[in-house]
């Protein structure tokens, strides 16, 4: 069956030959256009020459590792989705990958069908975010200014660069200002993940938004927890 986003261009960066060949074949079977890089230098070279819709990026790469590749990509394109592949034994890689700009991660070994679903979900939310950002590229609340196109923000004290996932979560909450939004809804619509699998993801990202934009972390006025229900974004 051809994927909904067939024709989308994928940069696959993986140095493990057998895994890379298998992924490339199955992604093409889904209707995607795939360019493959075997190391970090090839990845950056391809990224600078071609236009891609999503990057699947391994961390352990020759010459330039995946963290540095993600960092360089983010400097020129803040919105392209990056799915990072991490080794099972390196749990710290997940956090570091998200900090460097990855939108999502998968731990090796993984099921092919799950990866295909993650790719489709990331393309879907990229499409939603692009459309939503065009309608309202800049948003202000309190002392905070958010540019949803560049992901650059100012909280009245310092400049901040959001990760794409942080920006998507914030955009979703802004569009539902004053409404109670459940964790289940956020996981399904912002992350496109099974809410039974991921439990603390939403809480972690809400904590980040509070750190950036709340004047007093002990008494949130914008990102409020609703006991037993979820969260609400409120502005006067």
GROMACS .gro file of C-alpha atoms in nm:
model
  236
    1UNK     CA    1   0.000   0.000   0.000
    2UNK     CA    2   0.140   0.341  -0.098
    3UNK     CA    3   0.181   0.585   0.189
    4UNK     CA    4  -0.035   0.894   0.221
    5UNK     CA    5   0.273   1.112   0.181
    6UNK     CA    6   0.420   0.926  -0.116
    7UNK     CA    7   0.665   1.136  -0.310
    8UNK     CA    8   0.807   1.289   0.007
    9UNK     CA    9   1.186   1.302   0.003
   10UNK     CA   10   1.375   1.125   0.281
   11UNK     CA   11   1.743   1.157   0.371
   12UNK     CA   12   1.842   0.826   0.529
   13UNK     CA   13   2.171   0.845   0.721
   14UNK     CA   14   2.287   0.501   0.835
   15UNK     CA   15   2.631   0.338   0.812
   16UNK     CA   16   2.517  -0.017   0.893
   17UNK     CA   17   2.486  -0.153   0.539
   18UNK     CA   18   2.231  -0.431   0.593
   19UNK     CA   19   1.997  -0.208   0.795
   20UNK     CA   20   2.033   0.083   0.553
   21UNK     CA   21   1.956  -0.130   0.247
   22UNK     CA   22   1.649  -0.280   0.413
   23UNK     CA   23   1.516   0.057   0.525
   24UNK     CA   24   1.578   0.215   0.188
   25UNK     CA   25   1.392  -0.066   0.010
   26UNK     CA   26   1.089  -0.054   0.239
   27UNK     CA   27   1.066   0.324   0.237
   28UNK     CA   28   1.069   0.323  -0.143
   29UNK     CA   29   0.800   0.054  -0.141
   30UNK     CA   30   0.587   0.298   0.061
   31UNK     CA   31   0.624   0.554  -0.215
   32UNK     CA   32   0.896   0.773  -0.065
   33UNK     CA   33   1.196   0.909  -0.256
   34UNK     CA   34   1.508   0.810  -0.061
   35UNK     CA   35   1.865   0.939  -0.069
   36UNK     CA   36   2.108   0.745   0.148
   37UNK     CA   37   2.424   0.869   0.321
   38UNK     CA   38   2.677   0.634   0.483
   39UNK     CA   39   2.843   0.889   0.712
   40UNK     CA   40   2.799   1.236   0.858
   41UNK     CA   41   2.998   1.414   0.589
   42UNK     CA   42   2.787   1.262   0.311
   43UNK     CA   43   2.472   1.354   0.503
   44UNK     CA   44   2.564   1.722   0.533
   45UNK     CA   45   2.674   1.733   0.170
   46UNK     CA   46   2.343   1.586   0.051
   47UNK     CA   47   2.141   1.812   0.281
   48UNK     CA   48   2.312   2.121   0.141
   49UNK     CA   49   2.251   2.015  -0.221
   50UNK     CA   50   1.901   1.865  -0.206
   51UNK     CA   51   1.561   1.949  -0.057
   52UNK     CA   52   1.423   1.691   0.190
   53UNK     CA   53   1.098   1.650   0.382
   54UNK     CA   54   1.239   1.439   0.666
   55UNK     CA   55   1.572   1.300   0.790
   56UNK     CA   56   1.622   0.956   0.947
   57UNK     CA   57   1.951   0.992   1.131
   58UNK     CA   58   2.167   0.738   1.309
   59UNK     CA   59   2.385   0.869   1.594
   60UNK     CA   60   2.695   0.651   1.560
   61UNK     CA   61   2.835   0.764   1.224
   62UNK     CA   62   3.187   0.788   1.077
   63UNK     CA   63   3.356   1.130   1.050
   64UNK     CA   64   3.069   1.341   1.192
   65UNK     CA   65   2.825   1.191   1.441
   66UNK     CA   66   2.448   1.227   1.430
   67UNK     CA   67   2.435   1.488   1.707
   68UNK     CA   68   2.656   1.724   1.509
   69UNK     CA   69   2.467   1.655   1.187
   70UNK     CA   70   2.138   1.743   1.361
   71UNK     CA   71   2.291   2.059   1.505
   72UNK     CA   72   2.414   2.176   1.165
   73UNK     CA   73   2.082   2.094   0.999
   74UNK     CA   74   1.891   2.293   1.261
   75UNK     CA   75   2.099   2.606   1.196
   76UNK     CA   76   1.973   2.628   0.838
   77UNK     CA   77   1.633   2.455   0.865
   78UNK     CA   78   1.454   2.479   1.202
   79UNK     CA   79   1.147   2.285   1.088
   80UNK     CA   80   1.257   1.975   0.895
   81UNK     CA   81   1.159   1.663   1.096
   82UNK     CA   82   1.450   1.455   1.227
   83UNK     CA   83   1.396   1.098   1.346
   84UNK     CA   84   1.705   0.988   1.537
   85UNK     CA   85   1.808   0.623   1.574
   86UNK     CA   86   1.979   0.538   1.902
   87UNK     CA   87   2.157   0.234   2.044
   88UNK     CA   88   1.958   0.044   2.307
   89UNK     CA   89   2.233   0.074   2.568
   90UNK     CA   90   2.276   0.452   2.534
   91UNK     CA   91   1.973   0.595   2.715
   92UNK     CA   92   2.137   0.937   2.749
   93UNK     CA   93   2.144   0.966   2.370
   94UNK     CA   94   1.767   1.019   2.363
   95UNK     CA   95   1.780   1.333   2.575
   96UNK     CA   96   2.088   1.467   2.399
   97UNK     CA   97   1.929   1.401   2.060
   98UNK     CA   98   1.618   1.599   2.152
   99UNK     CA   99   1.834   1.883   2.281
  100UNK     CA  100   2.026   1.894   1.952
  101UNK     CA  101   1.702   1.929   1.757
  102UNK     CA  102   1.570   1.579   1.690
  103UNK     CA  103   1.189   1.559   1.687
  104UNK     CA  104   1.162   1.194   1.778
  105UNK     CA  105   1.380   0.890   1.838
  106UNK     CA  106   1.368   0.515   1.798
  107UNK     CA  107   1.581   0.260   1.981
  108UNK     CA  108   1.753  -0.017   1.787
  109UNK     CA  109   1.641  -0.281   1.720
  110UNK     CA  110   1.297  -0.159   1.616
  111UNK     CA  111   1.002  -0.294   1.420
  112UNK     CA  112   0.983  -0.174   1.061
  113UNK     CA  113   0.611  -0.101   1.081
  114UNK     CA  114   0.665   0.125   1.381
  115UNK     CA  115   0.929   0.324   1.195
  116UNK     CA  116   0.697   0.364   0.895
  117UNK     CA  117   0.421   0.489   1.124
  118UNK     CA  118   0.659   0.734   1.293
  119UNK     CA  119   0.768   0.871   0.955
  120UNK     CA  120   0.408   0.917   0.842
  121UNK     CA  121   0.317   1.084   1.172
  122UNK     CA  122   0.609   1.325   1.151
  123UNK     CA  123   0.521   1.425   0.795
  124UNK     CA  124   0.159   1.473   0.899
  125UNK     CA  125   0.240   1.706   1.187
  126UNK     CA  126   0.493   1.895   0.972
  127UNK     CA  127   0.213   1.966   0.724
  128UNK     CA  128  -0.020   2.080   1.004
  129UNK     CA  129   0.246   2.296   1.165
  130UNK     CA  130   0.343   2.463   0.836
  131UNK     CA  131  -0.018   2.558   0.766
  132UNK     CA  132  -0.079   2.676   1.123
  133UNK     CA  133   0.239   2.885   1.126
  134UNK     CA  134   0.143   3.064   0.806
  135UNK     CA  135  -0.186   3.175   0.962
  136UNK     CA  136  -0.019   3.317   1.273
  137UNK     CA  137   0.362   3.326   1.240
  138UNK     CA  138   0.423   3.545   1.546
  139UNK     CA  139   0.245   3.519   1.881
  140UNK     CA  140   0.283   3.731   2.194
  141UNK     CA  141   0.172   3.664   2.551
  142UNK     CA  142   0.293   3.843   2.862
  143UNK     CA  143   0.655   3.938   2.804
  144UNK     CA  144   0.698   3.650   2.560
  145UNK     CA  145   0.730   3.665   2.182
  146UNK     CA  146   0.722   3.346   1.972
  147UNK     CA  147   0.814   3.326   1.604
  148UNK     CA  148   0.669   2.995   1.488
  149UNK     CA  149   0.849   3.012   1.152
  150UNK     CA  150   1.203   3.054   1.282
  151UNK     CA  151   1.140   2.895   1.628
  152UNK     CA  152   1.315   3.195   1.783
  153UNK     CA  153   1.159   3.334   2.102
  154UNK     CA  154   1.215   3.609   2.355
  155UNK     CA  155   1.084   3.592   2.711
  156UNK     CA  156   1.178   3.948   2.802
  157UNK     CA  157   1.510   3.841   2.947
  158UNK     CA  158   1.681   3.622   2.688
  159UNK     CA  159   1.658   3.478   2.339
  160UNK     CA  160   1.545   3.114   2.315
  161UNK     CA  161   1.545   2.869   2.025
  162UNK     CA  162   1.268   2.612   2.056
  163UNK     CA  163   1.302   2.260   1.924
  164UNK     CA  164   1.042   2.174   1.656
  165UNK     CA  165   0.855   1.949   1.899
  166UNK     CA  166   0.840   2.222   2.165
  167UNK     CA  167   0.707   2.465   1.904
  168UNK     CA  168   0.443   2.219   1.784
  169UNK     CA  169   0.320   2.159   2.138
  170UNK     CA  170   0.305   2.532   2.208
  171UNK     CA  171   0.122   2.599   1.879
  172UNK     CA  172  -0.136   2.331   1.959
  173UNK     CA  173  -0.200   2.480   2.305
  174UNK     CA  174  -0.221   2.836   2.169
  175UNK     CA  175  -0.482   2.731   1.914
  176UNK     CA  176  -0.688   2.583   2.201
  177UNK     CA  177  -0.640   2.871   2.442
  178UNK     CA  178  -0.860   2.836   2.748
  179UNK     CA  179  -0.957   2.476   2.671
  180UNK     CA  180  -0.860   2.171   2.877
  181UNK     CA  181  -0.636   1.949   2.666
  182UNK     CA  182  -0.570   1.593   2.782
  183UNK     CA  183  -0.235   1.415   2.766
  184UNK     CA  184  -0.399   1.155   2.543
  185UNK     CA  185  -0.507   1.424   2.297
  186UNK     CA  186  -0.161   1.578   2.288
  187UNK     CA  187   0.014   1.246   2.234
  188UNK     CA  188  -0.223   1.150   1.954
  189UNK     CA  189  -0.236   1.487   1.776
  190UNK     CA  190   0.102   1.647   1.841
  191UNK     CA  191   0.326   1.340   1.867
  192UNK     CA  192   0.102   1.094   1.680
  193UNK     CA  193   0.197   0.831   1.937
  194UNK     CA  194  -0.002   0.563   2.113
  195UNK     CA  195  -0.099   0.724   2.447
  196UNK     CA  196  -0.077   0.383   2.616
  197UNK     CA  197   0.292   0.359   2.534
  198UNK     CA  198   0.422   0.707   2.618
  199UNK     CA  199   0.333   0.832   2.967
  200UNK     CA  200   0.563   1.115   3.082
  201UNK     CA  201   0.647   1.272   2.746
  202UNK     CA  202   0.384   1.546   2.770
  203UNK     CA  203   0.475   1.636   3.129
  204UNK     CA  204   0.842   1.672   3.037
  205UNK     CA  205   0.768   1.907   2.747
  206UNK     CA  206   0.518   2.115   2.948
  207UNK     CA  207   0.790   2.158   3.211
  208UNK     CA  208   1.022   2.291   2.941
  209UNK     CA  209   0.766   2.547   2.821
  210UNK     CA  210   0.714   2.663   3.179
  211UNK     CA  211   1.088   2.701   3.224
  212UNK     CA  212   1.109   2.920   2.914
  213UNK     CA  213   0.800   3.136   2.955
  214UNK     CA  214   0.661   3.136   3.310
  215UNK     CA  215   0.767   3.433   3.529
  216UNK     CA  216   0.739   3.209   3.839
  217UNK     CA  217   0.782   2.833   3.804
  218UNK     CA  218   0.625   2.771   4.145
  219UNK     CA  219   0.303   2.944   4.035
  220UNK     CA  220   0.236   2.890   3.662
  221UNK     CA  221  -0.002   3.143   3.510
  222UNK     CA  222   0.009   3.034   3.144
  223UNK     CA  223   0.058   2.656   3.140
  224UNK     CA  224  -0.175   2.526   3.408
  225UNK     CA  225  -0.224   2.168   3.523
  226UNK     CA  226  -0.583   2.054   3.564
  227UNK     CA  227  -0.581   1.771   3.815
  228UNK     CA  228  -0.703   1.444   3.665
  229UNK     CA  229  -0.771   1.609   3.328
  230UNK     CA  230  -0.463   1.752   3.159
  231UNK     CA  231  -0.344   2.104   3.083
  232UNK     CA  232  -0.478   2.440   2.975
  233UNK     CA  233  -0.304   2.742   2.822
  234UNK     CA  234  -0.443   3.068   2.960
  235UNK     CA  235  -0.367   3.432   2.889
  236UNK     CA  236  -0.549   3.743   3.007
   0.00000   0.00000   0.00000
